[in-house]
Amino acid sequence: MRAGFARVDITPPPGTRKIGWLKEIIGERALDPLWARAAVVEDVAGGRVGIVVLDVLSVPWRFVCTVRAAVRSVPPDRLLVTATHNHAGPAIAREAMVQREEAYTVETARRAAAAVDASAAALAPAVAVSGRAGESSVSFNRRVVMADGTVRTHGSLADEGAVRIEGPVDPEVAVLAFHAPGGARLGLLVHHALHPTDHGGDEVFTAGWPGALCTALEAGGWPRAIFVQGALGNISTQDPAVTPRPAMKQVGEIL
C-alpha cells in the first residue's frame, strides 16, 4: 500500500466566536495551533480512502459535503470528515446560543480539503501496523447517581447524597501506524474516547489534550500524528472523586 499525511493550520483569528459552552464566547487569543490533520491510504489497485480531522467541536453535514466536493484526490464517499470534539474551538457549527462564523467556516473547509490533497500528494510506499492498550487514569464517567434516584452530570462523589458513578469509560487506546518499507516512520492515527473540554468556558482557543497528544507524538519522532475521537458520551477528564482536573498537556502526554 501507500500512505500520505499532511496538516493545514486552521487557527482562528482573534474575534472569532467559540462554540462548546452553551453561551456565546468571543475568542481573544490562541494558546496553541489548531489543525486540519489528514491522511490518505491507497491500495495496490489504486483505490483510496482518506480522513481529515479538525480541532473543532463538530462538523455539520453541509461542511462535510463542501469539503468532499473540493477534494480532488479521494472519492467523496471514501473521505471521512470529522472533529476531535474540541470544546475550545471556533464556531463552524451552529447551536441555539451561538451563530456560525460563516467566512471562517468557508475558509476552513477549503483548508481541510487542501490537507487531504496534500496527503495524497505525499503518498509513499508503506506498511501498516496496529496495536491497542488500555489507559484508564485520565478518563472518568461524569455522571453521579444520588441517593434520591436522580443523576447529576458533572457531579462529585463529595456531594451530599452521592452514591456511585453511573456508567463506564472506554480505556482502549488504539493505534494504526504507517512505516516506510525500510522502517522510517510516516505517520499514525490514535483512537480514544474522552471529552476535550480544556479552556471551553474562557476566551482562549486551544486544540486541548488531543493537540497535546499529537504534539508529544510528533516530538517523539512521528512526522505526523492524527487523533480520532471515539464514542466519548459521558467520559470526561474530571474525576468525580477528585477536585483538580489534570492539565491538558498531562493528559495528552499520558495517552
PDB file of C-alpha atoms in Angstrom:
ATOM      1  CA  MET A   1       0.000   0.000   0.000  1.00  0.00           C
ATOM      2  CA  ARG A   2       0.883   3.685   0.024  1.00  0.00           C
ATOM      3  CA  ALA A   3       0.146   6.285   2.696  1.00  0.00           C
ATOM      4  CA  GLY A   4       0.474  10.046   2.956  1.00  0.00           C
ATOM      5  CA  PHE A   5      -0.048  12.563   5.755  1.00  0.00           C
ATOM      6  CA  ALA A   6      -0.424  16.334   5.912  1.00  0.00           C
ATOM      7  CA  ARG A   7      -1.821  19.083   8.082  1.00  0.00           C
ATOM      8  CA  VAL A   8      -3.031  22.644   7.461  1.00  0.00           C
ATOM      9  CA  ASP A   9      -3.305  25.376  10.091  1.00  0.00           C
ATOM     10  CA  ILE A  10      -6.904  26.402  10.911  1.00  0.00           C
ATOM     11  CA  THR A  11      -6.133  28.556  13.961  1.00  0.00           C
ATOM     12  CA  PRO A  12      -8.909  31.184  14.156  1.00  0.00           C
ATOM     13  CA  PRO A  13      -8.054  34.893  14.393  1.00  0.00           C
ATOM     14  CA  PRO A  14      -8.971  36.944  17.482  1.00  0.00           C
ATOM     15  CA  GLY A  15     -12.598  37.988  17.422  1.00  0.00           C
ATOM     16  CA  THR A  16     -13.888  34.614  16.186  1.00  0.00           C
ATOM     17  CA  ARG A  17     -16.822  33.030  18.014  1.00  0.00           C
ATOM     18  CA  LYS A  18     -16.163  29.910  20.036  1.00  0.00           C
ATOM     19  CA  ILE A  19     -18.608  27.030  20.442  1.00  0.00           C
ATOM     20  CA  GLY A  20     -18.924  24.338  23.080  1.00  0.00           C
ATOM     21  CA  TRP A  21     -20.009  26.039  26.308  1.00  0.00           C
ATOM     22  CA  LEU A  22     -23.720  26.769  25.783  1.00  0.00           C
ATOM     23  CA  LYS A  23     -23.094  30.503  25.658  1.00  0.00           C
ATOM     24  CA  GLU A  24     -21.595  32.975  23.211  1.00  0.00           C
ATOM     25  CA  ILE A  25     -17.873  33.493  23.750  1.00  0.00           C
ATOM     26  CA  ILE A  26     -15.574  35.544  21.526  1.00  0.00           C
ATOM     27  CA  GLY A  27     -12.064  34.121  21.347  1.00  0.00           C
ATOM     28  CA  GLU A  28      -9.279  36.602  22.074  1.00  0.00           C
ATOM     29  CA  ARG A  29      -6.124  34.513  21.520  1.00  0.00           C
ATOM     30  CA  ALA A  30      -4.867  31.025  20.676  1.00  0.00           C
ATOM     31  CA  LEU A  31      -2.881  29.068  23.235  1.00  0.00           C
ATOM     32  CA  ASP A  32      -1.612  26.675  20.559  1.00  0.00           C
ATOM     33  CA  PRO A  33      -2.270  25.979  16.867  1.00  0.00           C
ATOM     34  CA  LEU A  34      -5.459  24.307  15.673  1.00  0.00           C
ATOM     35  CA  TRP A  35      -5.123  21.992  12.683  1.00  0.00           C
ATOM     36  CA  ALA A  36      -6.891  20.079   9.977  1.00  0.00           C
ATOM     37  CA  ARG A  37      -4.914  16.820  10.060  1.00  0.00           C
ATOM     38  CA  ALA A  38      -5.312  14.419   7.144  1.00  0.00           C
ATOM     39  CA  ALA A  39      -4.224  11.011   5.916  1.00  0.00           C
ATOM     40  CA  VAL A  40      -4.767   9.194   2.619  1.00  0.00           C
ATOM     41  CA  VAL A  41      -4.170   5.475   2.100  1.00  0.00           C
ATOM     42  CA  GLU A  42      -4.049   3.749  -1.288  1.00  0.00           C
ATOM     43  CA  ASP A  43      -4.134   0.007  -2.024  1.00  0.00           C
ATOM     44  CA  VAL A  44      -2.253  -1.805  -4.784  1.00  0.00           C
ATOM     45  CA  ALA A  45      -5.171  -1.379  -7.183  1.00  0.00           C
ATOM     46  CA  GLY A  46      -5.144   2.403  -6.755  1.00  0.00           C
ATOM     47  CA  GLY A  47      -8.234   2.602  -4.535  1.00  0.00           C
ATOM     48  CA  ARG A  48      -8.007   5.412  -1.991  1.00  0.00           C
ATOM     49  CA  VAL A  49      -9.580   6.310   1.317  1.00  0.00           C
ATOM     50  CA  GLY A  50      -8.979   9.457   3.297  1.00  0.00           C
ATOM     51  CA  ILE A  51      -9.657  11.070   6.643  1.00  0.00           C
ATOM     52  CA  VAL A  52      -9.389  14.669   7.794  1.00  0.00           C
ATOM     53  CA  VAL A  53      -9.802  15.531  11.473  1.00  0.00           C
ATOM     54  CA  LEU A  54     -10.340  19.124  12.596  1.00  0.00           C
ATOM     55  CA  ASP A  55      -9.704  20.627  16.034  1.00  0.00           C
ATOM     56  CA  VAL A  56     -13.326  21.768  16.345  1.00  0.00           C
ATOM     57  CA  LEU A  57     -16.448  20.725  18.266  1.00  0.00           C
ATOM     58  CA  SER A  58     -18.344  19.181  15.353  1.00  0.00           C
ATOM     59  CA  VAL A  59     -18.709  19.284  11.570  1.00  0.00           C
ATOM     60  CA  PRO A  60     -22.170  19.921  10.089  1.00  0.00           C
ATOM     61  CA  TRP A  61     -23.275  17.817   7.127  1.00  0.00           C
ATOM     62  CA  ARG A  62     -23.129  20.831   4.808  1.00  0.00           C
ATOM     63  CA  PHE A  63     -19.494  21.358   5.800  1.00  0.00           C
ATOM     64  CA  VAL A  64     -18.697  17.685   5.138  1.00  0.00           C
ATOM     65  CA  CYS A  65     -20.247  17.909   1.675  1.00  0.00           C
ATOM     66  CA  THR A  66     -18.330  21.106   0.895  1.00  0.00           C
ATOM     67  CA  VAL A  67     -15.005  19.514   1.842  1.00  0.00           C
ATOM     68  CA  ARG A  68     -15.737  16.340  -0.112  1.00  0.00           C
ATOM     69  CA  ALA A  69     -16.683  18.341  -3.204  1.00  0.00           C
ATOM     70  CA  ALA A  70     -13.471  20.374  -3.016  1.00  0.00           C
ATOM     71  CA  VAL A  71     -11.121  17.399  -2.665  1.00  0.00           C
ATOM     72  CA  ARG A  72      -9.656  16.256  -5.971  1.00  0.00           C
ATOM     73  CA  SER A  73      -7.651  13.233  -4.823  1.00  0.00           C
ATOM     74  CA  VAL A  74     -10.151  10.998  -2.982  1.00  0.00           C
ATOM     75  CA  PRO A  75     -13.696   9.951  -3.996  1.00  0.00           C
ATOM     76  CA  PRO A  76     -16.302  11.771  -1.875  1.00  0.00           C
ATOM     77  CA  ASP A  77     -17.788   8.562  -0.480  1.00  0.00           C
ATOM     78  CA  ARG A  78     -14.348   7.420   0.693  1.00  0.00           C
ATOM     79  CA  LEU A  79     -13.459  10.538   2.656  1.00  0.00           C
ATOM     80  CA  LEU A  80     -14.244  10.821   6.366  1.00  0.00           C
ATOM     81  CA  VAL A  81     -14.522  14.424   7.605  1.00  0.00           C
ATOM     82  CA  THR A  82     -14.683  14.581  11.386  1.00  0.00           C
ATOM     83  CA  ALA A  83     -13.811  16.539  14.529  1.00  0.00           C
ATOM     84  CA  THR A  84     -11.897  15.960  17.746  1.00  0.00           C
ATOM     85  CA  HIS A  85     -14.959  17.369  19.587  1.00  0.00           C
ATOM     86  CA  ASN A  86     -12.833  20.228  20.875  1.00  0.00           C
ATOM     87  CA  HIS A  87     -14.864  22.451  23.228  1.00  0.00           C
ATOM     88  CA  ALA A  88     -12.408  25.353  22.831  1.00  0.00           C
ATOM     89  CA  GLY A  89     -12.584  25.721  19.071  1.00  0.00           C
ATOM     90  CA  PRO A  90     -14.203  28.094  16.568  1.00  0.00           C
ATOM     91  CA  ALA A  91     -17.886  28.028  15.660  1.00  0.00           C
ATOM     92  CA  ILE A  92     -18.114  26.223  12.322  1.00  0.00           C
ATOM     93  CA  ALA A  93     -21.396  24.725  13.538  1.00  0.00           C
ATOM     94  CA  ARG A  94     -24.450  26.495  14.935  1.00  0.00           C
ATOM     95  CA  GLU A  95     -26.367  25.986  18.162  1.00  0.00           C
ATOM     96  CA  ALA A  96     -29.178  27.861  19.888  1.00  0.00           C
ATOM     97  CA  MET A  97     -26.859  30.308  21.651  1.00  0.00           C
ATOM     98  CA  VAL A  98     -24.050  30.580  19.088  1.00  0.00           C
ATOM     99  CA  GLN A  99     -24.070  31.568  15.430  1.00  0.00           C
ATOM    100  CA  ARG A 100     -21.668  30.030  12.936  1.00  0.00           C
ATOM    101  CA  GLU A 101     -18.704  32.119  11.759  1.00  0.00           C
ATOM    102  CA  GLU A 102     -19.573  31.996   8.076  1.00  0.00           C
ATOM    103  CA  ALA A 103     -16.418  33.440   6.500  1.00  0.00           C
ATOM    104  CA  TYR A 104     -14.136  31.388   8.750  1.00  0.00           C
ATOM    105  CA  THR A 105     -16.160  28.235   8.014  1.00  0.00           C
ATOM    106  CA  VAL A 106     -15.813  28.689   4.252  1.00  0.00           C
ATOM    107  CA  GLU A 107     -12.047  29.173   4.555  1.00  0.00           C
ATOM    108  CA  THR A 108     -11.688  26.229   6.939  1.00  0.00           C
ATOM    109  CA  ALA A 109     -13.487  23.914   4.520  1.00  0.00           C
ATOM    110  CA  ARG A 110     -11.037  24.980   1.821  1.00  0.00           C
ATOM    111  CA  ARG A 111      -8.089  24.300   4.102  1.00  0.00           C
ATOM    112  CA  ALA A 112      -9.439  20.916   5.170  1.00  0.00           C
ATOM    113  CA  ALA A 113      -9.718  19.904   1.516  1.00  0.00           C
ATOM    114  CA  ALA A 114      -6.192  21.179   0.899  1.00  0.00           C
ATOM    115  CA  ALA A 115      -4.916  18.977   3.731  1.00  0.00           C
ATOM    116  CA  VAL A 116      -6.438  15.905   2.094  1.00  0.00           C
ATOM    117  CA  ASP A 117      -4.995  16.709  -1.314  1.00  0.00           C
ATOM    118  CA  ALA A 118      -1.597  17.398   0.254  1.00  0.00           C
ATOM    119  CA  SER A 119      -1.762  13.961   1.912  1.00  0.00           C
ATOM    120  CA  ALA A 120      -2.449  12.358  -1.454  1.00  0.00           C
ATOM    121  CA  ALA A 121       0.468  14.244  -2.975  1.00  0.00           C
ATOM    122  CA  ALA A 122       2.686  12.798  -0.226  1.00  0.00           C
ATOM    123  CA  LEU A 123       1.693   9.154  -0.874  1.00  0.00           C
ATOM    124  CA  ALA A 124       4.652   6.830  -0.416  1.00  0.00           C
ATOM    125  CA  PRO A 125       5.128   3.046  -0.083  1.00  0.00           C
ATOM    126  CA  ALA A 126       4.004   1.992   3.388  1.00  0.00           C
ATOM    127  CA  VAL A 127       3.493  -0.882   5.781  1.00  0.00           C
ATOM    128  CA  ALA A 128       0.633  -0.615   8.272  1.00  0.00           C
ATOM    129  CA  VAL A 129       0.808  -1.927  11.828  1.00  0.00           C
ATOM    130  CA  SER A 130      -1.848  -1.741  14.528  1.00  0.00           C
ATOM    131  CA  GLY A 131      -1.961  -2.139  18.264  1.00  0.00           C
ATOM    132  CA  ARG A 132      -4.016  -1.350  21.304  1.00  0.00           C
ATOM    133  CA  ALA A 133      -3.556  -0.741  25.001  1.00  0.00           C
ATOM    134  CA  GLY A 134      -5.608   0.348  27.981  1.00  0.00           C
ATOM    135  CA  GLU A 135      -5.302   3.688  29.813  1.00  0.00           C
ATOM    136  CA  SER A 136      -7.907   4.487  32.442  1.00  0.00           C
ATOM    137  CA  SER A 137      -6.007   7.004  34.578  1.00  0.00           C
ATOM    138  CA  VAL A 138      -7.235  10.082  32.653  1.00  0.00           C
ATOM    139  CA  SER A 139     -10.872   9.229  31.842  1.00  0.00           C
ATOM    140  CA  PHE A 140     -13.870   9.156  34.170  1.00  0.00           C
ATOM    141  CA  ASN A 141     -17.637   8.908  33.824  1.00  0.00           C
ATOM    142  CA  ARG A 142     -19.008  12.347  34.676  1.00  0.00           C
ATOM    143  CA  ARG A 143     -22.444  11.229  35.942  1.00  0.00           C
ATOM    144  CA  VAL A 144     -23.069  10.629  39.647  1.00  0.00           C
ATOM    145  CA  VAL A 145     -26.103   8.739  40.989  1.00  0.00           C
ATOM    146  CA  MET A 146     -27.689  10.379  44.047  1.00  0.00           C
ATOM    147  CA  ALA A 147     -29.473   8.729  46.952  1.00  0.00           C
ATOM    148  CA  ASP A 148     -32.841  10.152  45.825  1.00  0.00           C
ATOM    149  CA  GLY A 149     -32.531   8.384  42.453  1.00  0.00           C
ATOM    150  CA  THR A 150     -31.549  11.439  40.399  1.00  0.00           C
ATOM    151  CA  VAL A 151     -28.342  11.628  38.396  1.00  0.00           C
ATOM    152  CA  ARG A 152     -26.031  14.636  38.202  1.00  0.00           C
ATOM    153  CA  THR A 153     -23.914  15.301  35.132  1.00  0.00           C
ATOM    154  CA  HIS A 154     -20.555  16.707  36.294  1.00  0.00           C
ATOM    155  CA  GLY A 155     -21.444  15.578  39.804  1.00  0.00           C
ATOM    156  CA  SER A 156     -18.997  14.836  42.595  1.00  0.00           C
ATOM    157  CA  LEU A 157     -18.790  11.934  44.989  1.00  0.00           C
ATOM    158  CA  ALA A 158     -18.170  14.579  47.643  1.00  0.00           C
ATOM    159  CA  ASP A 159     -21.717  15.929  47.158  1.00  0.00           C
ATOM    160  CA  GLU A 160     -24.186  15.147  49.941  1.00  0.00           C
ATOM    161  CA  GLY A 161     -26.246  12.139  48.893  1.00  0.00           C
ATOM    162  CA  ALA A 162     -23.809  10.940  46.223  1.00  0.00           C
ATOM    163  CA  VAL A 163     -23.897   7.155  45.911  1.00  0.00           C
ATOM    164  CA  ARG A 164     -21.860   5.995  42.927  1.00  0.00           C
ATOM    165  CA  ILE A 165     -20.713   6.689  39.380  1.00  0.00           C
ATOM    166  CA  GLU A 166     -23.484   5.902  36.900  1.00  0.00           C
ATOM    167  CA  GLY A 167     -21.619   4.357  33.981  1.00  0.00           C
ATOM    168  CA  PRO A 168     -18.412   3.111  32.420  1.00  0.00           C
ATOM    169  CA  VAL A 169     -15.488   4.550  30.500  1.00  0.00           C
ATOM    170  CA  ASP A 170     -13.692   3.129  27.469  1.00  0.00           C
ATOM    171  CA  PRO A 171      -9.989   2.791  28.306  1.00  0.00           C
ATOM    172  CA  GLU A 172      -8.866   1.487  24.913  1.00  0.00           C
ATOM    173  CA  VAL A 173      -6.133   3.403  23.092  1.00  0.00           C
ATOM    174  CA  ALA A 174      -5.942   2.057  19.533  1.00  0.00           C
ATOM    175  CA  VAL A 175      -3.152   2.895  17.109  1.00  0.00           C
ATOM    176  CA  LEU A 176      -2.805   2.494  13.339  1.00  0.00           C
ATOM    177  CA  ALA A 177       0.745   3.378  12.298  1.00  0.00           C
ATOM    178  CA  PHE A 178       2.415   3.545   8.897  1.00  0.00           C
ATOM    179  CA  HIS A 179       6.104   2.933   8.227  1.00  0.00           C
ATOM    180  CA  ALA A 180       8.113   3.071   5.029  1.00  0.00           C
ATOM    181  CA  PRO A 181       9.268  -0.430   3.926  1.00  0.00           C
ATOM    182  CA  GLY A 182      12.711   0.376   5.313  1.00  0.00           C
ATOM    183  CA  GLY A 183      11.270   1.210   8.724  1.00  0.00           C
ATOM    184  CA  ALA A 184      11.128   5.016   8.632  1.00  0.00           C
ATOM    185  CA  ARG A 185       8.052   6.455  10.307  1.00  0.00           C
ATOM    186  CA  LEU A 186       5.436   8.134   8.081  1.00  0.00           C
ATOM    187  CA  GLY A 187       2.519   8.881  10.407  1.00  0.00           C
ATOM    188  CA  LEU A 188      -0.075   7.369  12.698  1.00  0.00           C
ATOM    189  CA  LEU A 189      -3.667   7.593  13.903  1.00  0.00           C
ATOM    190  CA  VAL A 190      -4.583   7.275  17.579  1.00  0.00           C
ATOM    191  CA  HIS A 191      -8.137   6.493  18.701  1.00  0.00           C
ATOM    192  CA  HIS A 192      -9.542   7.089  22.189  1.00  0.00           C
ATOM    193  CA  ALA A 193     -12.847   8.173  23.750  1.00  0.00           C
ATOM    194  CA  LEU A 194     -12.570  11.233  26.004  1.00  0.00           C
ATOM    195  CA  HIS A 195     -14.002  14.763  26.091  1.00  0.00           C
ATOM    196  CA  PRO A 196     -11.565  17.632  25.325  1.00  0.00           C
ATOM    197  CA  THR A 197     -13.042  20.498  27.371  1.00  0.00           C
ATOM    198  CA  ASP A 198      -9.915  22.490  28.263  1.00  0.00           C
ATOM    199  CA  HIS A 199     -10.474  26.296  28.096  1.00  0.00           C
ATOM    200  CA  GLY A 200     -14.001  25.767  26.826  1.00  0.00           C
ATOM    201  CA  GLY A 201     -15.507  28.464  29.018  1.00  0.00           C
ATOM    202  CA  ASP A 202     -12.921  31.217  28.547  1.00  0.00           C
ATOM    203  CA  GLU A 203     -11.709  33.410  25.673  1.00  0.00           C
ATOM    204  CA  VAL A 204      -8.809  31.142  24.665  1.00  0.00           C
ATOM    205  CA  PHE A 205      -8.642  28.902  21.603  1.00  0.00           C
ATOM    206  CA  THR A 206      -6.755  25.633  22.018  1.00  0.00           C
ATOM    207  CA  ALA A 207      -6.643  22.162  20.490  1.00  0.00           C
ATOM    208  CA  GLY A 208      -6.821  20.779  24.029  1.00  0.00           C
ATOM    209  CA  TRP A 209      -5.350  17.466  25.068  1.00  0.00           C
ATOM    210  CA  PRO A 210      -5.740  15.960  21.529  1.00  0.00           C
ATOM    211  CA  GLY A 211      -3.388  18.672  20.327  1.00  0.00           C
ATOM    212  CA  ALA A 212      -1.023  17.944  23.208  1.00  0.00           C
ATOM    213  CA  LEU A 213      -1.157  14.229  22.326  1.00  0.00           C
ATOM    214  CA  CYS A 214      -0.241  14.868  18.681  1.00  0.00           C
ATOM    215  CA  THR A 215       2.490  17.333  19.692  1.00  0.00           C
ATOM    216  CA  ALA A 216       4.029  14.738  22.029  1.00  0.00           C
ATOM    217  CA  LEU A 217       3.959  12.050  19.321  1.00  0.00           C
ATOM    218  CA  GLU A 218       5.498  14.367  16.736  1.00  0.00           C
ATOM    219  CA  ALA A 219       8.183  15.444  19.212  1.00  0.00           C
ATOM    220  CA  GLY A 220       8.855  11.742  19.748  1.00  0.00           C
ATOM    221  CA  GLY A 221       9.711  11.125  16.119  1.00  0.00           C
ATOM    222  CA  TRP A 222       6.443  10.706  14.226  1.00  0.00           C
ATOM    223  CA  PRO A 223       6.319  13.176  11.312  1.00  0.00           C
ATOM    224  CA  ARG A 224       2.525  13.410  11.556  1.00  0.00           C
ATOM    225  CA  ALA A 225       0.023  12.255  14.172  1.00  0.00           C
ATOM    226  CA  ILE A 226      -3.777  12.317  13.980  1.00  0.00           C
ATOM    227  CA  PHE A 227      -6.185  11.868  16.889  1.00  0.00           C
ATOM    228  CA  VAL A 228      -9.505  10.172  16.054  1.00  0.00           C
ATOM    229  CA  GLN A 229     -12.240  10.638  18.665  1.00  0.00           C
ATOM    230  CA  GLY A 230     -14.255   7.693  19.966  1.00  0.00           C
ATOM    231  CA  ALA A 231     -17.758   7.348  21.443  1.00  0.00           C
ATOM    232  CA  LEU A 232     -16.985   9.736  24.277  1.00  0.00           C
ATOM    233  CA  GLY A 233     -20.537  10.083  25.659  1.00  0.00           C
ATOM    234  CA  ASN A 234     -20.172  10.931  29.335  1.00  0.00           C
ATOM    235  CA  ILE A 235     -16.416  10.303  29.509  1.00  0.00           C
ATOM    236  CA  SER A 236     -14.528  13.270  30.964  1.00  0.00           C
ATOM    237  CA  THR A 237     -11.076  14.131  32.312  1.00  0.00           C
ATOM    238  CA  GLN A 238     -12.718  15.279  35.566  1.00  0.00           C
ATOM    239  CA  ASP A 239     -12.619  12.585  38.243  1.00  0.00           C
ATOM    240  CA  PRO A 240     -15.839  12.886  40.345  1.00  0.00           C
ATOM    241  CA  ALA A 241     -13.826  11.677  43.330  1.00  0.00           C
ATOM    242  CA  VAL A 242     -11.139  14.348  42.997  1.00  0.00           C
ATOM    243  CA  THR A 243     -11.499  18.132  42.627  1.00  0.00           C
ATOM    244  CA  PRO A 244      -8.448  19.065  40.474  1.00  0.00           C
ATOM    245  CA  ARG A 245      -8.705  18.360  36.756  1.00  0.00           C
ATOM    246  CA  PRO A 246      -5.434  17.230  35.115  1.00  0.00           C
ATOM    247  CA  ALA A 247      -3.828  19.713  32.736  1.00  0.00           C
ATOM    248  CA  MET A 248      -4.380  19.069  29.029  1.00  0.00           C
ATOM    249  CA  LYS A 249      -0.635  18.650  28.437  1.00  0.00           C
ATOM    250  CA  GLN A 250      -0.530  15.947  31.122  1.00  0.00           C
ATOM    251  CA  VAL A 251      -3.489  14.082  29.603  1.00  0.00           C
ATOM    252  CA  GLY A 252      -2.010  14.237  26.105  1.00  0.00           C
ATOM    253  CA  GLU A 253       1.396  13.022  27.235  1.00  0.00           C
ATOM    254  CA  ILE A 254      -0.065  10.136  29.281  1.00  0.00           C
ATOM    255  CA  LEU A 255      -2.092   8.936  26.298  1.00  0.00           C
TER     256      LEU A 255
END
